[in-house]
Every structure is written in C-alpha cells, then in structure tokens.
mmCIF file of C-alpha atoms and ligand atoms in Angstrom:
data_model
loop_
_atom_site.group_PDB
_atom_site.id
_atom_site.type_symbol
_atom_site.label_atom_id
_atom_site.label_comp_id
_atom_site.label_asym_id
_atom_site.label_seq_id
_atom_site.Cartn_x
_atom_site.Cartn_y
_atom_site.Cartn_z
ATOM 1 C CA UNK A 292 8.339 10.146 -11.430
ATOM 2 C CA UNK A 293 5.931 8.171 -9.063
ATOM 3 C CA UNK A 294 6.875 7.277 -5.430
ATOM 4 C CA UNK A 295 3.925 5.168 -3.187
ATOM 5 C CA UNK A 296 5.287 5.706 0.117
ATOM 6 C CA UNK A 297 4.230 3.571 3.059
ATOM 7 C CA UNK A 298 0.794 3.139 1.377
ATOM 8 C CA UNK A 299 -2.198 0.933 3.564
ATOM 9 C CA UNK A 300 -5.538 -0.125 1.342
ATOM 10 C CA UNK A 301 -8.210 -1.354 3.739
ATOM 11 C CA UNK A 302 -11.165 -3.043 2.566
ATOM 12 C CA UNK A 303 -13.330 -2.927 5.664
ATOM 13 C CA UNK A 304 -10.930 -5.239 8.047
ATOM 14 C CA UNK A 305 -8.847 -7.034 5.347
ATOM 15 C CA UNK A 306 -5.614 -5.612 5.013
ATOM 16 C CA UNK A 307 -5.006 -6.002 0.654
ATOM 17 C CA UNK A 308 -1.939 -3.013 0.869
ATOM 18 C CA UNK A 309 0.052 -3.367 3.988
ATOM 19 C CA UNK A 310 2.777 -0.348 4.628
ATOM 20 C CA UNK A 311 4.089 -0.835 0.527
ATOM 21 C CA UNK A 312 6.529 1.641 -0.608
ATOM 22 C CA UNK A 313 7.599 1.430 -4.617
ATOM 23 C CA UNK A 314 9.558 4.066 -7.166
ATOM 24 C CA UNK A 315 9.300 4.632 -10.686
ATOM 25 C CA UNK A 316 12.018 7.006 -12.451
ATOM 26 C CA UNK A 317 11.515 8.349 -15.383
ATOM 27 C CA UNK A 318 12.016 6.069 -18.486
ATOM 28 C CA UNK A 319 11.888 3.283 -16.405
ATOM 29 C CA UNK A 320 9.993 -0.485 -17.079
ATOM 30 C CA UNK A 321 9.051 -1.667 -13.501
ATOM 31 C CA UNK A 322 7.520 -4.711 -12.545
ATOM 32 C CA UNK A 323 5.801 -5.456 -9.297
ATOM 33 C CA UNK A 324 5.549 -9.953 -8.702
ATOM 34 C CA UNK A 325 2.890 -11.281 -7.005
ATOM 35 C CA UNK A 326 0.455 -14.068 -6.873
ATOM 36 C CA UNK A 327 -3.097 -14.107 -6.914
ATOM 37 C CA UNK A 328 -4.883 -11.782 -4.426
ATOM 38 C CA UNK A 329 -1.206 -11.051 -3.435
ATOM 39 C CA UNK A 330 -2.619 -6.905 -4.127
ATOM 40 C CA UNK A 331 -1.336 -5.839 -7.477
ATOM 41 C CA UNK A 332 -5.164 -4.652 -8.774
ATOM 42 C CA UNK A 333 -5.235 -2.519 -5.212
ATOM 43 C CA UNK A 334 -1.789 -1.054 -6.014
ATOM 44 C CA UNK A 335 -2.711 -0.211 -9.366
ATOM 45 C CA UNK A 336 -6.209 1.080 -8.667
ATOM 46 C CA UNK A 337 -4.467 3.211 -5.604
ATOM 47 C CA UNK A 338 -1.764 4.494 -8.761
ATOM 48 C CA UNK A 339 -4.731 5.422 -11.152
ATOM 49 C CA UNK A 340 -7.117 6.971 -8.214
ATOM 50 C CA UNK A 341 -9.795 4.014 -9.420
ATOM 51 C CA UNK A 342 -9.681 3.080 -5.074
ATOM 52 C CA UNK A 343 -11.262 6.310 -4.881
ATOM 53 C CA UNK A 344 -14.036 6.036 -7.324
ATOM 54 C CA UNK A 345 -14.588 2.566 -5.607
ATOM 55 C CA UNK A 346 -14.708 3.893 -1.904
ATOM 56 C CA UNK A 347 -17.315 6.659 -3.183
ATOM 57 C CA UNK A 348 -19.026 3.512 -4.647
ATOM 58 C CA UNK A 349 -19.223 1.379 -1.711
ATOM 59 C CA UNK A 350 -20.348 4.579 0.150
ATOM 60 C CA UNK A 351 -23.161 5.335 -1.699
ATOM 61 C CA UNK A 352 -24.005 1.315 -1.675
ATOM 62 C CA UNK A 353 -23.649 1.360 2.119
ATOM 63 C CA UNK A 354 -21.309 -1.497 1.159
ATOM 64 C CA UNK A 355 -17.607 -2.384 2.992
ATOM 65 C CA UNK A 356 -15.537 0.412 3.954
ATOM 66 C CA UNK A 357 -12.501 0.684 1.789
ATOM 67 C CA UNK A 358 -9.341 3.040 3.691
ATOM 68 C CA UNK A 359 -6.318 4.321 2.113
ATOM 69 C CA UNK A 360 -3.362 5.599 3.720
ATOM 70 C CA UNK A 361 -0.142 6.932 2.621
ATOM 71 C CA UNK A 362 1.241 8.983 -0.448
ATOM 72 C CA UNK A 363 1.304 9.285 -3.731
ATOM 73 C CA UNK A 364 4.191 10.884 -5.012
ATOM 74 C CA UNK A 365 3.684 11.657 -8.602
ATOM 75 C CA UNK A 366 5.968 14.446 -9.839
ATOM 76 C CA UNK A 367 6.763 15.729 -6.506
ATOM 77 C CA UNK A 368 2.878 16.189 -5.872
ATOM 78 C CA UNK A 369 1.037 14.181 -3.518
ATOM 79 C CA UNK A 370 -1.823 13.060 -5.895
ATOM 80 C CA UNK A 371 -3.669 10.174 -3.348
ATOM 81 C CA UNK A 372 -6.821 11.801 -3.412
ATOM 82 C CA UNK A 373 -6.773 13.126 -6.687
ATOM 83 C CA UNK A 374 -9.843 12.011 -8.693
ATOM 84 C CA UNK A 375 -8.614 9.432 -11.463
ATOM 85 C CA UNK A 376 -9.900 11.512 -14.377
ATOM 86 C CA UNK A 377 -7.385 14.304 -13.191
ATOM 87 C CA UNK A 378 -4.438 11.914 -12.915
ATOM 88 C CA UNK A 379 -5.072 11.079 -16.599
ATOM 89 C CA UNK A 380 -5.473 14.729 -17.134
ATOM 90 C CA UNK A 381 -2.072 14.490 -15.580
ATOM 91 C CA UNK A 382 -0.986 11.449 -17.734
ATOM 92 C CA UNK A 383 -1.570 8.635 -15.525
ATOM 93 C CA UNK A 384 -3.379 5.982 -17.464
ATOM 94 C CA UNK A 385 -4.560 2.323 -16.591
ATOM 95 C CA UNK A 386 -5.110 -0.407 -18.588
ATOM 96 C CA UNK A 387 -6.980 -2.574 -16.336
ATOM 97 C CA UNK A 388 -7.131 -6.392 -15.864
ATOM 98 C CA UNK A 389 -9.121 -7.325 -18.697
ATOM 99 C CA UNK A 390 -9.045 -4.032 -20.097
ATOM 100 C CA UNK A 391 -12.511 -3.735 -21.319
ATOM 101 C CA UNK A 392 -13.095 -3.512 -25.308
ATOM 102 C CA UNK A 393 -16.157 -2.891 -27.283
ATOM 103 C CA UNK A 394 -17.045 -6.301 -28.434
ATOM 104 C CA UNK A 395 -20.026 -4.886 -31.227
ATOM 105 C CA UNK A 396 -17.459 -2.151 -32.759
ATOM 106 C CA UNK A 397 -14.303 -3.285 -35.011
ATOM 107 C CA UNK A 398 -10.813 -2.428 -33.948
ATOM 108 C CA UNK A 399 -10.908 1.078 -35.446
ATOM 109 C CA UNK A 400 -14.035 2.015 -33.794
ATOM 110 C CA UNK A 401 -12.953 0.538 -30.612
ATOM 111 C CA UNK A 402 -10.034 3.429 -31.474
ATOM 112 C CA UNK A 403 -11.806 5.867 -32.491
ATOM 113 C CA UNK A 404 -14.054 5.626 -29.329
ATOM 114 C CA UNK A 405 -11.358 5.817 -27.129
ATOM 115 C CA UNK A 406 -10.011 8.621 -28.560
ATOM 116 C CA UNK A 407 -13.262 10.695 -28.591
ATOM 117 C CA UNK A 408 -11.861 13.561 -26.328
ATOM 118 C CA UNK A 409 -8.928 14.452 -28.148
ATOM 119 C CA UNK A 410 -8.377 16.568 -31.453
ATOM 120 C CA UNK A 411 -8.838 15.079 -33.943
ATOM 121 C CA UNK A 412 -5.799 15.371 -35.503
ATOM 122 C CA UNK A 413 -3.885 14.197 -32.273
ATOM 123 C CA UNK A 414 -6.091 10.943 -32.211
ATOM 124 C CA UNK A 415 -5.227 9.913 -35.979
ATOM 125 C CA UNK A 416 -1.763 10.441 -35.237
ATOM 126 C CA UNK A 417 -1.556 8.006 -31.751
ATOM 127 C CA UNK A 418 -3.418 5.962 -33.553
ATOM 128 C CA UNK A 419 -1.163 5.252 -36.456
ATOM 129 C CA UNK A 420 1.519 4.875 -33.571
ATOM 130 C CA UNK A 421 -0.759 2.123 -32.119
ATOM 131 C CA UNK A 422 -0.862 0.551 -35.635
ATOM 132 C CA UNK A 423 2.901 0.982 -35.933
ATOM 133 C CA UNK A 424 3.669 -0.696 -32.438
ATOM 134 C CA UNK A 425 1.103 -3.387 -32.892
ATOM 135 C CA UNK A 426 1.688 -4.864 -36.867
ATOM 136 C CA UNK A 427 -0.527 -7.544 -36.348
ATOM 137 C CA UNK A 428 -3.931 -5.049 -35.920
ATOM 138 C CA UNK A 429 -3.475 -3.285 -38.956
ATOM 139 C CA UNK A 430 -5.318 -6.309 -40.924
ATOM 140 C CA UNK A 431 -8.031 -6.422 -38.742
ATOM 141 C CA UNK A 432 -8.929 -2.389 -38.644
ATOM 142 C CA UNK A 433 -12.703 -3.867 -39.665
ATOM 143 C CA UNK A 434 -12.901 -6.522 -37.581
ATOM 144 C CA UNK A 435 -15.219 -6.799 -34.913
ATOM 145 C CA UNK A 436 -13.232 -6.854 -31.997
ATOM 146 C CA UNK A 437 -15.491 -9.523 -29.806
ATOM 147 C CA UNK A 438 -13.963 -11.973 -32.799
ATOM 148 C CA UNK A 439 -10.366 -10.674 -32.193
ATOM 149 C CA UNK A 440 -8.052 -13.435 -30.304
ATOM 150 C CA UNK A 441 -7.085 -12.698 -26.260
ATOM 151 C CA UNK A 442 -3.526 -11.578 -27.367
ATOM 152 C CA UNK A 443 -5.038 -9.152 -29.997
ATOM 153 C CA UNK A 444 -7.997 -8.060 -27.686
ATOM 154 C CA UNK A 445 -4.925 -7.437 -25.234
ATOM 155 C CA UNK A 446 -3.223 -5.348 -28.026
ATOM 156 C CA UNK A 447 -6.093 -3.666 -28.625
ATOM 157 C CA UNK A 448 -7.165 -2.729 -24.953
ATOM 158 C CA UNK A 449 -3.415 -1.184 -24.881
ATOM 159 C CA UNK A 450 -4.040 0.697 -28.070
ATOM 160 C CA UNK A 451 -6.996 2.312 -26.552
ATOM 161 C CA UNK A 452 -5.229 3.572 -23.639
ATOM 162 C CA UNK A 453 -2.446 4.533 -25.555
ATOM 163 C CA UNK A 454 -4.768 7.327 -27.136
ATOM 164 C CA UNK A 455 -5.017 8.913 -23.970
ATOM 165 C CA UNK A 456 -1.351 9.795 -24.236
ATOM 166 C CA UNK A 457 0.213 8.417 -21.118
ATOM 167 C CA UNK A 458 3.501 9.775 -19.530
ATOM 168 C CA UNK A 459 2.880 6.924 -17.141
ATOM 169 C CA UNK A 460 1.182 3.447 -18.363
ATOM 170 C CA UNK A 461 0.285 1.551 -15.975
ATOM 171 C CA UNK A 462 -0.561 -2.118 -17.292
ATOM 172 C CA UNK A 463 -2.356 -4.906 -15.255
ATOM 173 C CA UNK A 464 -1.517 -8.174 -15.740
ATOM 174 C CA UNK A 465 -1.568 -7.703 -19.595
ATOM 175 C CA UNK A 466 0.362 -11.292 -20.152
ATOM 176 C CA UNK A 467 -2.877 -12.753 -18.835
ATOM 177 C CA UNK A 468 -4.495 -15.425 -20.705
ATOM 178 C CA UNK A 469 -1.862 -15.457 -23.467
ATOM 179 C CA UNK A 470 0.207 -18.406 -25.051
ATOM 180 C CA UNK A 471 4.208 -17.728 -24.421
ATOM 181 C CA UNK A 472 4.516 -16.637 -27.906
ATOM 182 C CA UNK A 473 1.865 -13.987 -27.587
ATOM 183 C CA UNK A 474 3.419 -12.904 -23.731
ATOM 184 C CA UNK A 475 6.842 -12.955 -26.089
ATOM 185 C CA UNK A 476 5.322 -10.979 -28.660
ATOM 186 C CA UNK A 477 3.730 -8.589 -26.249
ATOM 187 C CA UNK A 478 6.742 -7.771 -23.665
ATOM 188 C CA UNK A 479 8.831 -6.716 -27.318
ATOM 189 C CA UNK A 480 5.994 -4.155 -27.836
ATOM 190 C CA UNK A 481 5.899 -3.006 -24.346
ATOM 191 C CA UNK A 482 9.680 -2.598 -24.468
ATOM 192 C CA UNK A 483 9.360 -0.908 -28.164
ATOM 193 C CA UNK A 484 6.973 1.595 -26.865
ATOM 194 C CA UNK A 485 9.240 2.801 -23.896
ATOM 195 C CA UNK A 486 12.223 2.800 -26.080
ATOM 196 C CA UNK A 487 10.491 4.657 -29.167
ATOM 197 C CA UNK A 488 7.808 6.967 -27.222
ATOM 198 C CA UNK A 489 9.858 7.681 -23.866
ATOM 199 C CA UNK A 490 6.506 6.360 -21.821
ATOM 200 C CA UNK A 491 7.058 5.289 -18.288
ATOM 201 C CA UNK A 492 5.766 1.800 -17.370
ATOM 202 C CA UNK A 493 4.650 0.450 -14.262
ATOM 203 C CA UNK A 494 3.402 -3.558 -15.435
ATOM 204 C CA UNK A 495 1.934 -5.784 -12.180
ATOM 205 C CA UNK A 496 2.124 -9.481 -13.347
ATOM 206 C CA UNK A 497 1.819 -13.244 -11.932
ATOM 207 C CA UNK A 498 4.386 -14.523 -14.568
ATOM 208 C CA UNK A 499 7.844 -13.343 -13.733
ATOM 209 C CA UNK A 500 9.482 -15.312 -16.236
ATOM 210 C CA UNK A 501 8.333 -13.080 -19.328
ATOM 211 C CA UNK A 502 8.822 -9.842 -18.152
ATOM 212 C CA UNK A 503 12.001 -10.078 -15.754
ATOM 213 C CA UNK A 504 14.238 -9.608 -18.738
ATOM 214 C CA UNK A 505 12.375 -6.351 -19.589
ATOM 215 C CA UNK A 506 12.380 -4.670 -16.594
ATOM 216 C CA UNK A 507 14.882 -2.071 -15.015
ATOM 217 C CA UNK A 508 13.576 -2.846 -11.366
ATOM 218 C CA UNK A 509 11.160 -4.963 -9.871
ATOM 219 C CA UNK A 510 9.332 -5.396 -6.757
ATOM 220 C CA UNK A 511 7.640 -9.003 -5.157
ATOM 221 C CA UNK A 512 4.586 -8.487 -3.233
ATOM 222 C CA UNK A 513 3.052 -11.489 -1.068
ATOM 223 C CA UNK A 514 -0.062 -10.338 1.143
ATOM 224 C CA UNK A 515 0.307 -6.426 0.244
ATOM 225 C CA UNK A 516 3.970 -6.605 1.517
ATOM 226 C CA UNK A 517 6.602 -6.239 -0.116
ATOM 227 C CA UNK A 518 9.099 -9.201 -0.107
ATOM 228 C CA UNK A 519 11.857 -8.376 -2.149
ATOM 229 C CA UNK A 520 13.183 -5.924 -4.661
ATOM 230 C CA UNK A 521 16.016 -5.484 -6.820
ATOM 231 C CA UNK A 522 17.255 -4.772 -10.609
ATOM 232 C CA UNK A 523 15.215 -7.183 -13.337
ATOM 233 C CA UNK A 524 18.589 -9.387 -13.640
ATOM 234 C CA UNK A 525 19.364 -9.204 -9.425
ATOM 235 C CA UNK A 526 15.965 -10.800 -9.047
ATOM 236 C CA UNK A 527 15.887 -13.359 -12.233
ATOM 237 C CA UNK A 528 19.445 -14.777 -10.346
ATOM 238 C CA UNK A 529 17.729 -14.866 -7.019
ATOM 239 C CA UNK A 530 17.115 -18.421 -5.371
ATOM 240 C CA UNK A 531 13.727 -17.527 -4.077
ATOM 241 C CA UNK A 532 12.241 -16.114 -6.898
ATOM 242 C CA UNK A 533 13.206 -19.175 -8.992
ATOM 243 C CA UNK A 534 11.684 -21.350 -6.739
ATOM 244 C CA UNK A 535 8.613 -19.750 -6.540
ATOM 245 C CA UNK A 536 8.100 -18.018 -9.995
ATOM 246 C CA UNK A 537 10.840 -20.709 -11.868
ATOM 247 C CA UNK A 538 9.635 -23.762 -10.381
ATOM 248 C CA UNK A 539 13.198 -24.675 -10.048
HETATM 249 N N1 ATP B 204 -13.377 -4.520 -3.522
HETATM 250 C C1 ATP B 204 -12.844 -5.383 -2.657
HETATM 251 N N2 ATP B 204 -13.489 -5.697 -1.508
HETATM 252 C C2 ATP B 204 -12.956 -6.539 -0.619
HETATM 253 N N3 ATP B 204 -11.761 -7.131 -0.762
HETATM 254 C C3 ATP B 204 -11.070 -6.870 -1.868
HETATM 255 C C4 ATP B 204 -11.564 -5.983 -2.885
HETATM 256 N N4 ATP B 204 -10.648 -5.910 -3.882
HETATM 257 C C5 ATP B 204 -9.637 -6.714 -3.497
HETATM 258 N N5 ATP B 204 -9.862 -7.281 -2.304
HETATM 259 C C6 ATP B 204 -8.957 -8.201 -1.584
HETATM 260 O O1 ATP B 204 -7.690 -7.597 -1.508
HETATM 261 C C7 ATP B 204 -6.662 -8.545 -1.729
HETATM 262 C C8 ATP B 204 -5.792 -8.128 -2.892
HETATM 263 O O2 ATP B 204 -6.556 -8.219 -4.092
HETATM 264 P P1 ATP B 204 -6.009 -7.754 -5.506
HETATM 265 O O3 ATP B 204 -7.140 -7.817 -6.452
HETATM 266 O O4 ATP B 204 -5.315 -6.454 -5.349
HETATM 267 O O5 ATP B 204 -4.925 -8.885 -5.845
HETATM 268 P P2 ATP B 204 -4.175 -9.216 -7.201
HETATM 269 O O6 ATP B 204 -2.728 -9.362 -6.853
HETATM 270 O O7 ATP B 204 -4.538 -8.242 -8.249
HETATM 271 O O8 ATP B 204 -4.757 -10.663 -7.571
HETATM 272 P P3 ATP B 204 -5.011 -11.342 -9.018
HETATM 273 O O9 ATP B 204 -3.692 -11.888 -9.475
HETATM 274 O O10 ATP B 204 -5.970 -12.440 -8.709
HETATM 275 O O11 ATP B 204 -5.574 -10.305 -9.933
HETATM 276 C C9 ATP B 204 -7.365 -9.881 -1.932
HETATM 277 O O12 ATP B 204 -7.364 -10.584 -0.728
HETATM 278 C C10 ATP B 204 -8.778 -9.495 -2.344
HETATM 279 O O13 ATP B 204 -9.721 -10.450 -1.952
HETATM 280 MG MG1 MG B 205 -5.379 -8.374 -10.105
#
C-alpha cells in the first residue's frame, strides 16, 4: 500500500532521514522503534506530505533549508511531492504528536469540527464508529475536552482523524504520556479498528513493549537509519531490542 524507498530528509546540514526504506501492505499494523530525535516525526511528516508544507514554511521565513529525497510509493503512485491535503484526499491521514484538540469545545464539538467537510450524514455515521471504538467517550460527549484526561484527549485526537476516513492512519507516538493501563487500553482499540474497519496503520513509538505484540512488522530506527526489522514477535525475541527497549 505505501513503500518509502531510499528516502533522505535534510534539515539544512543535519541529516534527520538517512537512505530509510519501509513497506506497509494492506491490512497491515506496522510499527517503526526509535528513540527520541531518532526521526519518527520526519518519517511521518514525509508519509503525510506535512515536510512539504514545512519546507514552503521555512522558505517563506528565509529560515533552514529542509531537502527531501526519495519516493513515496503509495498505491503504486509516487506521491512525495503531493500536497498533504491531496494525500488525505487520497486517504492518508496523520494524527500528529500531540494531536491537537479544541480545548474550549466538548468532545462532540471537537467531532463535529473535525468532520466539517464531509456530508453530513457520513460524519454522524464515523462518528458513532468513533463512539463505538472508544466506550469510554461516550459519557463525556459534553465535556469540555481541555478537562478530558491525556489518554482520553489521545482518544479523542484519534476520533477526529478518524472522521476523515483514512485508508491509511498514520499515528505518532499516540502511547505518549499515558499510564500502561491507558497504552493497554489504547493498543486494543488500535488493533479493534484494523480488525473491524480494514484501516491500514502505520504507528511510530518510543515504547516497544506495548505495541510489539500488535504489530505484523516493525522497523527500529536510530539516527534516521534503519537498524533492524522483522515480524512484531521476530523482534520482541531479539537480544538487542530487549536490551535497549526491555531493559533486560
Ligand atoms: N524543523 C526542524 N528543523 C531542524 N531540525 C529538525 C527539525 N525537525 C526535526 N529535526 C531534527 O531531526 C531529527 C529527527 O527528529 P524527529 O522529530 O523526527 O525525531 P523523533 O523520533 O520524532 O523524536 P521524538 O521521540 O522526540 O518525537 C532530530 O535530530 C531533530 O532535532
Ligand atoms: Mg516525534
């Protein structure tokens, strides 16, 4: 479904991307390991086209050159300069780090908003999926959602891309910030809404732990490199990645 082939993200000299090459079939969870800074965001933003609203950014700002080289193999189309709204025209959708919410508005506004380009018929309907996929919400339709907790802000900021009707999600570092139970509770929705709604999910993270059950394949990335890769249970039995992720 997607294919980044040999990509290279240069922020003025800093290499953050360096010659990374990933796949994502169809139906597939796949996780991409890394540590801070180790370029997850980058490979995200250079999934979603975000790097290229940035570059035009930093243009305009006369601010650090940011380069991108390589492809972007999304359903045999090379889509790396594609503008991001088109790739979620496309159904390529990002829910970012800290997926920003609307703190003022309560959860069903916060839906309702992100849902304001769709029929409205379509919108009421992913939104009772959201509901459906994420029990713990429905109690707090009229609550404001700067007083929801980080694991149902998280739920929430999911929810809203969710409306957009993804045929690819990609999700960074959603576990962030959460308690186990909540990262628990989270990776059985993420699983539920592959298994139930047939979306592909790409899902960048610092915690292996969580999320190596989950996955199909994954993929360790230390300074924009790739390290290792391998199915979810190949790499939860590997040596390294217990040391380093494990801490045994
Ligand atoms: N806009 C930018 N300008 C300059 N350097 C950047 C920019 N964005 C990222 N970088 C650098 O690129 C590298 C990769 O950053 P990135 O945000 O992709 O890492 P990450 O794996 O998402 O880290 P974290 O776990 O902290 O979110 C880092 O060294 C970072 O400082
Ligand atoms: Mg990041």
């Amino acid at each position: 479904m997607l294919e980044a082939k040999n990509i290279m993200v240069f922020f003025e000299n800093a290499l953050a991307l360096n010659d990374f090459s990933m796949e994502i079939k169809r139906g597939e969870i796949v996780g991409v390991i890394g540590s801070n800074s180790a370029g997850k965001t980058t490979l995200m933003n250079t999934a979603s086209g975000l790097i290229i609203d940035m570059k035009i950014k930093e243009q305009r700002r006369g601010g650090g050159r940011i380069t991108v080289y390589g492809e972007m193999i999304f359903n045999g189309e090379d889509i790396i300069n594609t503008q991001p709204y088109d790739r979620v025209k496309q159904g390529i959708v990002l829910c970012r780090e800290r997926h920003p919410i609307f703190p003022e508005s309560d959860v069903e506004e916060n839906l309702k908003i992100a849902g304001y380009l769709r029929k409205r018929s379509e919108a009421r309907e992913t939104t009772d999926h959201v509901f459906s996929l994420f029990p713990p919400l429905v109690n707090l339709k009229k609550r404001k959602a700067g007083f929801l907790s980080g694991g149902e802000q998280q739920m929430l900021a999911i929810g809203m891309t969710l409306i957009a009707q993804p045929r690819l999600l990609l999700l960074d570092e959603p576990l962030l910030g959460l308690s186990p139970y909540l990262q628990l509770r989270l990776v059985e929705a993420i699983e539920k809404l592959r298994d139930e709604s047939g979306i592909t999910i790409l899902i960048c993270e610092q915690f292996a732990r969580p999320i190596l059950p989950m996955i199909d394949r994954g993929y360790v990335i230390e300074n924009g490199m790739l390290t290792l890769s391998g199915t979810g249970s190949e790499l939860m039995g590997n040596p390294e990645i217990k040391a380093a992720y494990f801490g045994f």
